[in-house]
Amino acid sequence: MDIKVLEQLLAEVRDGNLTVAGALDRLRTLPFENLGFARVDHHRQLRQGFPEVIFAAGKSVAQIRGILTALQPRTTNILVTRLAPEKAEVLLPEFPQARYHPDSQVLTIIQGEIMDQGRGVIVVMSAGTSDIPVAEEALLTAQIMGHRVEALYDVGVAGLHRLLAHHELLSQATCLIVVAGMDGALPSVVGGLVDRPVIAVPTSVGYGASFGGVAALLTMLNSCATGVAVVNIDNGFGAGCLAALINRKD
Amino acid sequence: MDIKVLEQLLAEVRDGNLTVAGALDRLRTLPFENLGFARVDHHRQLRQGFPEVIFAAGKSVAQIRGILTALQPRTTNILVTRLAPEKAEVLLPEFPQARYHPDSQVLTIIQGEIMDQGRGVIVVMSAGTSDIPVAEEALLTAQIMGHRVEALYDVGVAGLHRLLAHHELLSQATCLIVVAGMDGALPSVVGGLVDRPVIAVPTSVGYGASFGGVAALLTMLNSCATGVAVVNIDNGFGAGCLAALINRKD
Amino acid sequence: MDIKVLEQLLAEVRDGNLTVAGALDRLRTLPFENLGFARVDHHRQLRQGFPEVIFAAGKSVAQIRGILTALQPRTTNILVTRLAPEKAEVLLPEFPQARYHPDSQVLTIIQGEIMDQGRGVIVVMSAGTSDIPVAEEALLTAQIMGHRVEALYDVGVAGLHRLLAHHELLSQATCLIVVAGMDGALPSVVGGLVDRPVIAVPTSVGYGASFGGVAALLTMLNSCATGVAVVNIDNGFGAGCLAALINRKD
Amino acid sequence: MDIKVLEQLLAEVRDGNLTVAGALDRLRTLPFENLGFARVDHHRQLRQGFPEVIFAAGKSVAQIRGILTALQPRTTNILVTRLAPEKAEVLLPEFPQARYHPDSQVLTIIQGEIMDQGRGVIVVMSAGTSDIPVAEEALLTAQIMGHRVEALYDVGVAGLHRLLAHHELLSQATCLIVVAGMDGALPSVVGGLVDRPVIAVPTSVGYGASFGGVAALLTMLNSCATGVAVVNIDNGFGAGCLAALINRKD
Amino acid sequence: MDIKVLEQLLAEVRDGNLTVAGALDRLRTLPFENLGFARVDHHRQLRQGFPEVIFAAGKSVAQIRGILTALQPRTTNILVTRLAPEKAEVLLPEFPQARYHPDSQVLTIIQGEIMDQGRGVIVVMSAGTSDIPVAEEALLTAQIMGHRVEALYDVGVAGLHRLLAHHELLSQATCLIVVAGMDGALPSVVGGLVDRPVIAVPTSVGYGASFGGVAALLTMLNSCATGVAVVNIDNGFGAGCLAALINRKD
Amino acid sequence: MDIKVLEQLLAEVRDGNLTVAGALDRLRTLPFENLGFARVDHHRQLRQGFPEVIFAAGKSVAQIRGILTALQPRTTNILVTRLAPEKAEVLLPEFPQARYHPDSQVLTIIQGEIMDQGRGVIVVMSAGTSDIPVAEEALLTAQIMGHRVEALYDVGVAGLHRLLAHHELLSQATCLIVVAGMDGALPSVVGGLVDRPVIAVPTSVGYGASFGGVAALLTMLNSCATGVAVVNIDNGFGAGCLAALINRKD
Amino acid sequence: MDIKVLEQLLAEVRDGNLTVAGALDRLRTLPFENLGFARVDHHRQLRQGFPEVIFAAGKSVAQIRGILTALQPRTTNILVTRLAPEKAEVLLPEFPQARYHPDSQVLTIIQGEIMDQGRGVIVVMSAGTSDIPVAEEALLTAQIMGHRVEALYDVGVAGLHRLLAHHELLSQATCLIVVAGMDGALPSVVGGLVDRPVIAVPTSVGYGASFGGVAALLTMLNSCATGVAVVNIDNGFGAGCLAALINRKD
Amino acid sequence: MDIKVLEQLLAEVRDGNLTVAGALDRLRTLPFENLGFARVDHHRQLRQGFPEVIFAAGKSVAQIRGILTALQPRTTNILVTRLAPEKAEVLLPEFPQARYHPDSQVLTIIQGEIMDQGRGVIVVMSAGTSDIPVAEEALLTAQIMGHRVEALYDVGVAGLHRLLAHHELLSQATCLIVVAGMDGALPSVVGGLVDRPVIAVPTSVGYGASFGGVAALLTMLNSCATGVAVVNIDNGFGAGCLAALINRKD
């Protein structure tokens, strides 16, 4: 809650335009409405500079439809993540402005112009082909938040020449998102090549002792390069948000 | 290796000022010198914008002295982390410019002016009293890299009013470092209050099922707030570096 | 076994109304009957003040029907937890007094009046929308045991204002059940706001390093707030029972 | 912060006795003072009904002395937990009212009468001899908070007759704290014998696959008895607080 | 290989009835035949006193049929464990002597008389209803190996009176198999009541922090009762074999 | 409690020799005495056929002396395990009948003749030299309980010929205790060579990914040989007890 | 990139046949082409001596078809691993030269003669029947890379005589691949019998505390035999590659 | 045991030069002698081509002295690993031929000429300075086994130019040992640069979520480069042995 709102409220009390009881009430009346199963907070966009985001995993089609319907009138841009294709198939005809990205299981609704919010370009890298869905989730997230993004996929450390061939692009980024499963070694190498923040995203790609991404996660937490931060396994959305916050104009 | 150096080298070959064999040799002559036990890379400062850093844990006094002696002539600022007090006691008389910070076990040698590199202020927070040493390591790291830092300690979530009392300071930061052990819940709360990157640092403070910081680490990786990135347990240095990269002027 | 039963039995022996062999037999005749696959203990209700409870996960429809049929004549209230919808669909027509709650997968049979057993109100909170099924299991459990319950859902710590808006309700509770997945941070915050017992229920909601609820479980076990107790992951039933025991009139 | 304080503050604004700026200032002036290394919150006692508590592990003698000195003038009762004997030896002569309990490493300072806060008696049980220190920490904590406590030690499940001999005492408790290491089986058995809340405290007693208390912790979380809640490994203090909250008069 | 066989072989060499080359050949000719995918060792029965056992999990119907067909002519008793119902349905008509036990997913073929091999009776206990399939696997295994077995199911520690009612049966066993999931506490209690070997079998019954039987496994490994040995999670077969070896006549 | 005691008690009530209240009292008077810190149960020897055992780890010299002094008058044989040498040094002069075994840190007091309780011989094996202390604890435990034991040390699977050279001894055992750290593979090999119960004891010998004995523990739990049971890491005492129960004459 | 290519490039620059800008461009033009979703590196075969390999798990039929089509014209031998039968069924008619191995889920396309690359024979062993698929993946991998391989399956340590019967074959190998699930003990035994490198491959075969192969993995990492190296769980392909590198002629 | 020894033995029996009983005796007389605490196997050198090796961790000075004294007369080369400096200090004066390497805690006794056993050169690399002790253990092990070794230290992936500067040396190795702690990423990068076997050695260097080397271990097991095998954490000795077996002349 903004300090100015509080200031004005106190001023109204001072000027007799608002009773004490009314002030207490207003202090309690916070800006969200109740859909029954989730409180949609329309002010969140203002507070955090984000589009509305719906995490669709574990939500029914009916629940997602309900939230989309409540949100849409306010011309917000909307990002739905982890939306299974069979749910998308039902929802797409109902929301003509929606676009579905099957690789990353992301649905976007762009209803307002996306203003450029960024200081520079964000580079999103993936170590292998199988890491691309997570990388795309990061890329789409940063884009809908108003940032320029370049993708550089399948540049894992076992074929170092592929990575080094793009050294110039790396050095131009304001911030890099590096997505890797299996040994998760790519962020360490990238972190040693650039002097920019590297957001490392472990993926659940792998088998056996990869433990669903734990091996890559630990590699990244123990990176011997400086400037590497880690988000949760497969959390492309989180990486995209964080990159947007880092790259945003002040 | 800079593209311009390569360009110039090729030009010299073109102009006949350098033979092919000589060019190959020069390409191999990379800018580090060999102390026997560690290659000190004087160009790293240029490449990454960092002071020289020595991780003292597991190094003998003799080894640290050797590296310091090799580095010092070049007027670099130097940061020594995880330097046990008994080692510091031996080294301090030998390096009069050195200053030791016993809480965070950090030793700094400032030999050149530290230019302001930052776009704004970095806020370093700790949840409890016992988390302060790690927070201080982060603070000193960011400072020596040329950034303005504000500290806000002992503001854990079990006493929410202490945290909320400083809402204004939080909202002014370019980037926040949030240090917490035990339940590691503070970054989630801070991440919900600000729209800036939050670097979460789990600490090994706690007992029993805190598992040396693993509980706090997992809490932070699973933060339901957006914009939260995580570094290794007790890695104040890494958090300071990352904050410096995020806050730096382009 | 009640001390008075034993006292009376001994008195009968003393008075010659019962032989030693008969006394030994009676001591062995404990109050449960054998359905073949599970001993239904009708005295448990007396001993522990609970309705009959059936944990349906891993039981076949035939097994559940058998237990329900054995229990029902005695006019006990019955609570069936973790009953999959497809099993409920078969059983509902056969037990007209049964009511199924699809969200929480709970089936209740209310055959006697539920007397108010409580000293006050129990507040059940959930951090996110996806945590509601577990919260509902807790709520229904406490209700069938004779307690007044208030629900407060989707008040996670990343949107602190939603939680603080309900501070008054929190302070009126005799006991609070706080259900949270992902970072599991909500009980720490609630525990700092109230001076009542907080029963923390981790849920398996989350992905990656949430490890099926382990992250939330560890957060709660390491809570820096006092007065927080933890039950098993997704154990809404256990939380409801415990709250009922805490809130019960002496 | 109490709703009445806020109400009065708004009334002062309304009545012109307080400017808007002054009100904002007062809203920020929260009741804690700054010792430099930890904010001592004197209102916490009021908010949560607790004595002042100092967790001494990881704090130096100087830090503990500082906090004690700041707290003592206000005639609060004080509980210091995890105070190593060598630290206690230094502090005891300086604080004549202090009493040290070497088994549980607890130091208490009783400066005001302890009023009876409880509805009934709390029973503290330990499975083995080695679990007693943790049980004592729980016992002393509940006592200083104004509760009657009975101890029942060394009644582990491998000698069931010892436990059953005390069935009557168990049935008289309002709430039971059950402390056990190794297999951690005692709370399950106790939970089946009583219809009161059981607070299970795993201890780090054991070796090999006890993993510092993890085995006991998991046993307790998976207890097949109802009404069992779990706190962190070795967390006698937390168990004592929780029992006090459960047993307190409304 | 028996020392007597070797002795006789050497005697034949000595007596000129066997050449050196022939002796080497015979030493190599070990008693198993090759089915292509598994070496069936017909002498194993002699060496270890067991019926032929087939672990069917992960084997196709064709593979199981092949092994059964190779084994059957030799009139051995056969035990097939972990045979899914859909595989059993195919195999039963082809092997008329086979009997399938759907609860435990065990198939038995009894072709020779089962001689009593035991010194006494083995008692198989289960803590809950859901643990019965594993208990039945143990029971059938011990029976086919020639041992008398008594079953005692659903006697978990949360209802101690059920267990104590059978104290006499327990005290008559030569060896006890105790099967339990969730908290796995039953073997500790049984181990304290009897002075016979207790084979503890953890099951994967449970949810959340039971971790597929790990909680019960750890409880049993840390049992504070003496005379408790542990086998793998859900390993009813192994428990039955071990009980048979313990109970066998010398 | 024996059924005959109960029978007699009831008879006394019947005959008017005992009042009801007296009978209840007697039922409560169980045979243990209270030393203050541990209930010494003198009937345990009768109930379980064991000598008195004191687990000295974590007990002070004063506590051990207290228990020994209480036990000794009753001419029981006594076994003290995990007794550190510095504690033994203090206690030995005070208890002249005591004998200390420094390798296994076991102290024995033999005050009565040890009658042979066994059906045959128990073989105790160790894989490596470093596993011998745990093996010796098992050996001494079985011996004091009245069993013949043969030791066979340093016969790990990496030098298979050493093990096979003793095949005859193995085949003569009634029961085998197999102690191994590191890869823990020895019990699997031994279990395949004999048709007797094998008690596998993992030790904490090893480094790196042995995780203090967890690797060996898991190997043993997953043994592909039949007839292998497992006890806790380093639990030589438990293995000795179990072997004694298996080998005992009926 | 080969040093000779660089040498020639520099010579062209020297001779004026290549401009500096052109040289920089050529340095960047690395030998891979872009299929959109994965960079196929045709030079990899030369650099590492391997056939082209496609890891099919997680790739769609369309993706695999695309890569096969791009690779095939260049007459490379191709190995596709982890190809599910239903995908193979679609692809086989389209690639007539392909051969599918259903046990190991491997597809091979042999388009050029496979030259013998080996110094000797590689022996591939499996402990059980269920481990054969992983062993076959290793065998086919080594074969397509030009090596002679002998298979020895179902020779686990619980039936030691089966293994020892093949001692001669073991001693003739240049390198051994030993595949085992459950207790994973076979490599330790084999490593003690031979003086050649042993590549240990843990498999996910097992249940309960085998934790999907972790038990076998730890056993192998802790092998007390020398000369044992470990690859990831179920990684038959990796073992085959490594054996090929070890066995290759220089 | 060699087949020829057996052949000759059988021939002696045939020729009447050896009785059956004598033959059985001789078969049992295996070539090791008993020092009381460890069987020293002098034939192991022949069987496996290794020097005698003593793992000194956990052995007393007296035990090490005993083994050394028993071994030395036979002019074997001896390698003692993990010998703490304080033990070395005692032993060095007693064994004048011994040489101690304090960094790697290795003691060597060279009593015979070391013949070159290798096909080529082994390269030993370390990622950081702190990994050198483990690398040195590997280097000394391979050297005493008769192999040429080149060291390349402090070439971690965060400074890729240091590694690439030595590409030529890497490409000349027959086999590479790559030692790394923290993120353990170096073997993946090296494995992508060479077409030779890479033995990856994780070290316990690191802190926090490195979990004593587990992070590096997992990284290496999940390496996306082919030809990488892994040994236990800090197992320099094992890596050296394995490299020697790989590099040895046939």
JSON list of N, CA, C and O in Angstrom, two decimals, chain F residues 158 182-183 185 188-189 192 207 209-210 215 219 222-224, chain G residues 158 160 182-183 185 188 192 207 209-210 215 218-219 222-224:
[
{"chain": "F", "resi": 158, "resn": "ALA", "atom": "N", "xyz": [37.07, -58.15, -2.41]},
{"chain": "F", "resi": 158, "resn": "ALA", "atom": "CA", "xyz": [38.07, -57.81, -3.43]},
{"chain": "F", "resi": 158, "resn": "ALA", "atom": "C", "xyz": [39.18, -58.87, -3.45]},
{"chain": "F", "resi": 158, "resn": "ALA", "atom": "O", "xyz": [39.98, -58.90, -4.39]},
{"chain": "F", "resi": 182, "resn": "MET", "atom": "N", "xyz": [32.52, -49.50, 3.61]},
{"chain": "F", "resi": 182, "resn": "MET", "atom": "CA", "xyz": [32.74, -49.16, 2.20]},
{"chain": "F", "resi": 182, "resn": "MET", "atom": "C", "xyz": [31.59, -49.67, 1.31]},
{"chain": "F", "resi": 182, "resn": "MET", "atom": "O", "xyz": [30.48, -49.21, 1.44]},
{"chain": "F", "resi": 183, "resn": "ASP", "atom": "N", "xyz": [31.87, -50.65, 0.42]},
{"chain": "F", "resi": 183, "resn": "ASP", "atom": "CA", "xyz": [30.80, -51.10, -0.49]},
{"chain": "F", "resi": 183, "resn": "ASP", "atom": "C", "xyz": [29.84, -52.09, 0.16]},
{"chain": "F", "resi": 183, "resn": "ASP", "atom": "O", "xyz": [28.78, -52.38, -0.40]},
{"chain": "F", "resi": 185, "resn": "ALA", "atom": "N", "xyz": [29.67, -55.23, 0.40]},
{"chain": "F", "resi": 185, "resn": "ALA", "atom": "CA", "xyz": [29.26, -56.31, -0.50]},
{"chain": "F", "resi": 185, "resn": "ALA", "atom": "C", "xyz": [29.40, -57.70, 0.10]},
{"chain": "F", "resi": 185, "resn": "ALA", "atom": "O", "xyz": [28.86, -58.67, -0.43]},
{"chain": "F", "resi": 188, "resn": "SER", "atom": "N", "xyz": [26.30, -60.17, 0.78]},
{"chain": "F", "resi": 188, "resn": "SER", "atom": "CA", "xyz": [25.68, -60.75, -0.41]},
{"chain": "F", "resi": 188, "resn": "SER", "atom": "C", "xyz": [26.42, -62.00, -0.85]},
{"chain": "F", "resi": 188, "resn": "SER", "atom": "O", "xyz": [25.81, -63.01, -1.21]},
{"chain": "F", "resi": 189, "resn": "VAL", "atom": "N", "xyz": [27.74, -61.94, -0.82]},
{"chain": "F", "resi": 189, "resn": "VAL", "atom": "CA", "xyz": [28.53, -63.09, -1.25]},
{"chain": "F", "resi": 189, "resn": "VAL", "atom": "C", "xyz": [28.39, -64.23, -0.24]},
{"chain": "F", "resi": 189, "resn": "VAL", "atom": "O", "xyz": [28.16, -65.39, -0.61]},
{"chain": "F", "resi": 192, "resn": "GLY", "atom": "N", "xyz": [25.12, -66.04, -0.41]},
{"chain": "F", "resi": 192, "resn": "GLY", "atom": "CA", "xyz": [25.01, -66.98, -1.52]},
{"chain": "F", "resi": 192, "resn": "GLY", "atom": "C", "xyz": [25.76, -68.27, -1.28]},
{"chain": "F", "resi": 192, "resn": "GLY", "atom": "O", "xyz": [25.54, -69.26, -1.99]},
{"chain": "F", "resi": 207, "resn": "TYR", "atom": "N", "xyz": [34.87, -43.31, 3.15]},
{"chain": "F", "resi": 207, "resn": "TYR", "atom": "CA", "xyz": [35.01, -41.85, 3.02]},
{"chain": "F", "resi": 207, "resn": "TYR", "atom": "C", "xyz": [34.18, -41.42, 1.82]},
{"chain": "F", "resi": 207, "resn": "TYR", "atom": "O", "xyz": [33.66, -42.26, 1.07]},
{"chain": "F", "resi": 209, "resn": "ALA", "atom": "N", "xyz": [31.56, -40.78, -0.70]},
{"chain": "F", "resi": 209, "resn": "ALA", "atom": "CA", "xyz": [30.19, -41.24, -0.92]},
{"chain": "F", "resi": 209, "resn": "ALA", "atom": "C", "xyz": [29.82, -42.48, -0.12]},
{"chain": "F", "resi": 209, "resn": "ALA", "atom": "O", "xyz": [28.82, -43.13, -0.42]},
{"chain": "F", "resi": 210, "resn": "SER", "atom": "N", "xyz": [30.62, -42.82, 0.90]},
{"chain": "F", "resi": 210, "resn": "SER", "atom": "CA", "xyz": [30.16, -43.88, 1.81]},
{"chain": "F", "resi": 210, "resn": "SER", "atom": "C", "xyz": [29.16, -43.29, 2.81]},
{"chain": "F", "resi": 210, "resn": "SER", "atom": "O", "xyz": [28.41, -44.01, 3.43]},
{"chain": "F", "resi": 215, "resn": "ALA", "atom": "N", "xyz": [26.13, -46.09, 2.41]},
{"chain": "F", "resi": 215, "resn": "ALA", "atom": "CA", "xyz": [26.34, -46.90, 1.20]},
{"chain": "F", "resi": 215, "resn": "ALA", "atom": "C", "xyz": [26.31, -48.38, 1.54]},
{"chain": "F", "resi": 215, "resn": "ALA", "atom": "O", "xyz": [25.63, -49.17, 0.88]},
{"chain": "F", "resi": 219, "resn": "THR", "atom": "N", "xyz": [23.51, -51.23, 0.37]},
{"chain": "F", "resi": 219, "resn": "THR", "atom": "CA", "xyz": [23.94, -52.46, -0.30]},
{"chain": "F", "resi": 219, "resn": "THR", "atom": "C", "xyz": [23.32, -53.66, 0.38]},
{"chain": "F", "resi": 219, "resn": "THR", "atom": "O", "xyz": [22.79, -54.57, -0.27]},
{"chain": "F", "resi": 222, "resn": "ASN", "atom": "N", "xyz": [19.62, -54.21, -0.01]},
{"chain": "F", "resi": 222, "resn": "ASN", "atom": "CA", "xyz": [19.29, -54.63, -1.36]},
{"chain": "F", "resi": 222, "resn": "ASN", "atom": "C", "xyz": [19.99, -55.92, -1.75]},
{"chain": "F", "resi": 222, "resn": "ASN", "atom": "O", "xyz": [20.07, -56.24, -2.95]},
{"chain": "F", "resi": 223, "resn": "SER", "atom": "N", "xyz": [20.49, -56.65, -0.79]},
{"chain": "F", "resi": 223, "resn": "SER", "atom": "CA", "xyz": [21.24, -57.86, -1.10]},
{"chain": "F", "resi": 223, "resn": "SER", "atom": "C", "xyz": [20.43, -58.79, -2.00]},
{"chain": "F", "resi": 223, "resn": "SER", "atom": "O", "xyz": [19.25, -59.04, -1.76]},
{"chain": "F", "resi": 224, "resn": "CYS", "atom": "N", "xyz": [21.07, -59.29, -3.04]},
{"chain": "F", "resi": 224, "resn": "CYS", "atom": "CA", "xyz": [20.38, -60.22, -3.93]},
{"chain": "F", "resi": 224, "resn": "CYS", "atom": "C", "xyz": [20.46, -61.65, -3.40]},
{"chain": "F", "resi": 224, "resn": "CYS", "atom": "O", "xyz": [19.91, -62.57, -4.00]},
{"chain": "G", "resi": 158, "resn": "ALA", "atom": "N", "xyz": [25.41, -63.58, -5.71]},
{"chain": "G", "resi": 158, "resn": "ALA", "atom": "CA", "xyz": [24.74, -64.54, -4.83]},
{"chain": "G", "resi": 158, "resn": "ALA", "atom": "C", "xyz": [24.92, -65.98, -5.32]},
{"chain": "G", "resi": 158, "resn": "ALA", "atom": "O", "xyz": [24.64, -66.93, -4.60]},
{"chain": "G", "resi": 160, "resn": "LEU", "atom": "N", "xyz": [28.06, -67.38, -6.70]},
{"chain": "G", "resi": 160, "resn": "LEU", "atom": "CA", "xyz": [29.43, -67.08, -7.06]},
{"chain": "G", "resi": 160, "resn": "LEU", "atom": "C", "xyz": [30.02, -68.09, -8.06]},
{"chain": "G", "resi": 160, "resn": "LEU", "atom": "O", "xyz": [30.85, -67.73, -8.90]},
{"chain": "G", "resi": 182, "resn": "MET", "atom": "N", "xyz": [20.15, -53.59, -7.81]},
{"chain": "G", "resi": 182, "resn": "MET", "atom": "CA", "xyz": [19.99, -54.04, -6.42]},
{"chain": "G", "resi": 182, "resn": "MET", "atom": "C", "xyz": [21.20, -53.68, -5.56]},
{"chain": "G", "resi": 182, "resn": "MET", "atom": "O", "xyz": [21.46, -52.51, -5.35]},
{"chain": "G", "resi": 183, "resn": "ASP", "atom": "N", "xyz": [21.98, -54.69, -5.09]},
{"chain": "G", "resi": 183, "resn": "ASP", "atom": "CA", "xyz": [23.11, -54.37, -4.21]},
{"chain": "G", "resi": 183, "resn": "ASP", "atom": "C", "xyz": [24.35, -53.90, -4.97]},
{"chain": "G", "resi": 183, "resn": "ASP", "atom": "O", "xyz": [25.28, -53.40, -4.35]},
{"chain": "G", "resi": 185, "resn": "ALA", "atom": "N", "xyz": [26.90, -55.31, -6.17]},
{"chain": "G", "resi": 185, "resn": "ALA", "atom": "CA", "xyz": [28.15, -55.83, -5.61]},
{"chain": "G", "resi": 185, "resn": "ALA", "atom": "C", "xyz": [29.07, -56.46, -6.64]},
{"chain": "G", "resi": 185, "resn": "ALA", "atom": "O", "xyz": [30.25, -56.68, -6.37]},
{"chain": "G", "resi": 188, "resn": "SER", "atom": "N", "xyz": [32.72, -55.02, -7.54]},
{"chain": "G", "resi": 188, "resn": "SER", "atom": "CA", "xyz": [33.75, -55.20, -6.51]},
{"chain": "G", "resi": 188, "resn": "SER", "atom": "C", "xyz": [34.39, -56.57, -6.64]},
{"chain": "G", "resi": 188, "resn": "SER", "atom": "O", "xyz": [35.61, -56.72, -6.53]},
{"chain": "G", "resi": 192, "resn": "GLY", "atom": "N", "xyz": [38.29, -57.48, -8.11]},
{"chain": "G", "resi": 192, "resn": "GLY", "atom": "CA", "xyz": [39.28, -58.22, -7.35]},
{"chain": "G", "resi": 192, "resn": "GLY", "atom": "C", "xyz": [39.84, -59.41, -8.11]},
{"chain": "G", "resi": 192, "resn": "GLY", "atom": "O", "xyz": [40.87, -59.97, -7.73]},
{"chain": "G", "resi": 207, "resn": "TYR", "atom": "N", "xyz": [13.93, -52.43, -5.81]},
{"chain": "G", "resi": 207, "resn": "TYR", "atom": "CA", "xyz": [12.72, -51.83, -5.24]},
{"chain": "G", "resi": 207, "resn": "TYR", "atom": "C", "xyz": [13.07, -51.34, -3.85]},
{"chain": "G", "resi": 207, "resn": "TYR", "atom": "O", "xyz": [14.15, -51.60, -3.34]},
{"chain": "G", "resi": 209, "resn": "ALA", "atom": "N", "xyz": [14.48, -49.72, -0.87]},
{"chain": "G", "resi": 209, "resn": "ALA", "atom": "CA", "xyz": [15.68, -48.95, -0.58]},
{"chain": "G", "resi": 209, "resn": "ALA", "atom": "C", "xyz": [16.75, -49.03, -1.66]},
{"chain": "G", "resi": 209, "resn": "ALA", "atom": "O", "xyz": [17.89, -48.67, -1.43]},
{"chain": "G", "resi": 210, "resn": "SER", "atom": "N", "xyz": [16.39, -49.51, -2.85]},
{"chain": "G", "resi": 210, "resn": "SER", "atom": "CA", "xyz": [17.35, -49.40, -3.96]},
{"chain": "G", "resi": 210, "resn": "SER", "atom": "C", "xyz": [17.29, -47.99, -4.54]},
{"chain": "G", "resi": 210, "resn": "SER", "atom": "O", "xyz": [18.19, -47.55, -5.23]},
{"chain": "G", "resi": 215, "resn": "ALA", "atom": "N", "xyz": [21.35, -47.14, -4.54]},
{"chain": "G", "resi": 215, "resn": "ALA", "atom": "CA", "xyz": [22.07, -48.11, -3.71]},
{"chain": "G", "resi": 215, "resn": "ALA", "atom": "C", "xyz": [23.21, -48.73, -4.50]},
{"chain": "G", "resi": 215, "resn": "ALA", "atom": "O", "xyz": [24.35, -48.80, -4.03]},
{"chain": "G", "resi": 218, "resn": "LEU", "atom": "N", "xyz": [26.06, -46.18, -5.11]},
{"chain": "G", "resi": 218, "resn": "LEU", "atom": "CA", "xyz": [26.93, -45.95, -3.96]},
{"chain": "G", "resi": 218, "resn": "LEU", "atom": "C", "xyz": [27.85, -47.14, -3.72]},
{"chain": "G", "resi": 218, "resn": "LEU", "atom": "O", "xyz": [29.03, -46.98, -3.40]},
{"chain": "G", "resi": 219, "resn": "THR", "atom": "N", "xyz": [27.30, -48.34, -3.84]},
{"chain": "G", "resi": 219, "resn": "THR", "atom": "CA", "xyz": [28.14, -49.53, -3.68]},
{"chain": "G", "resi": 219, "resn": "THR", "atom": "C", "xyz": [29.36, -49.44, -4.62]},
{"chain": "G", "resi": 219, "resn": "THR", "atom": "O", "xyz": [30.49, -49.68, -4.21]},
{"chain": "G", "resi": 222, "resn": "ASN", "atom": "N", "xyz": [32.00, -46.89, -3.79]},
{"chain": "G", "resi": 222, "resn": "ASN", "atom": "CA", "xyz": [32.75, -47.28, -2.61]},
{"chain": "G", "resi": 222, "resn": "ASN", "atom": "C", "xyz": [33.44, -48.63, -2.76]},
{"chain": "G", "resi": 222, "resn": "ASN", "atom": "O", "xyz": [33.85, -49.23, -1.77]},
{"chain": "G", "resi": 223, "resn": "SER", "atom": "N", "xyz": [33.56, -49.09, -3.99]},
{"chain": "G", "resi": 223, "resn": "SER", "atom": "CA", "xyz": [34.15, -50.41, -4.21]},
{"chain": "G", "resi": 223, "resn": "SER", "atom": "C", "xyz": [35.51, -50.52, -3.54]},
{"chain": "G", "resi": 223, "resn": "SER", "atom": "O", "xyz": [36.35, -49.64, -3.66]},
{"chain": "G", "resi": 224, "resn": "CYS", "atom": "N", "xyz": [35.70, -51.61, -2.83]},
{"chain": "G", "resi": 224, "resn": "CYS", "atom": "CA", "xyz": [37.00, -51.83, -2.19]},
{"chain": "G", "resi": 224, "resn": "CYS", "atom": "C", "xyz": [37.99, -52.46, -3.15]},
{"chain": "G", "resi": 224, "resn": "CYS", "atom": "O", "xyz": [39.15, -52.69, -2.80]}
]
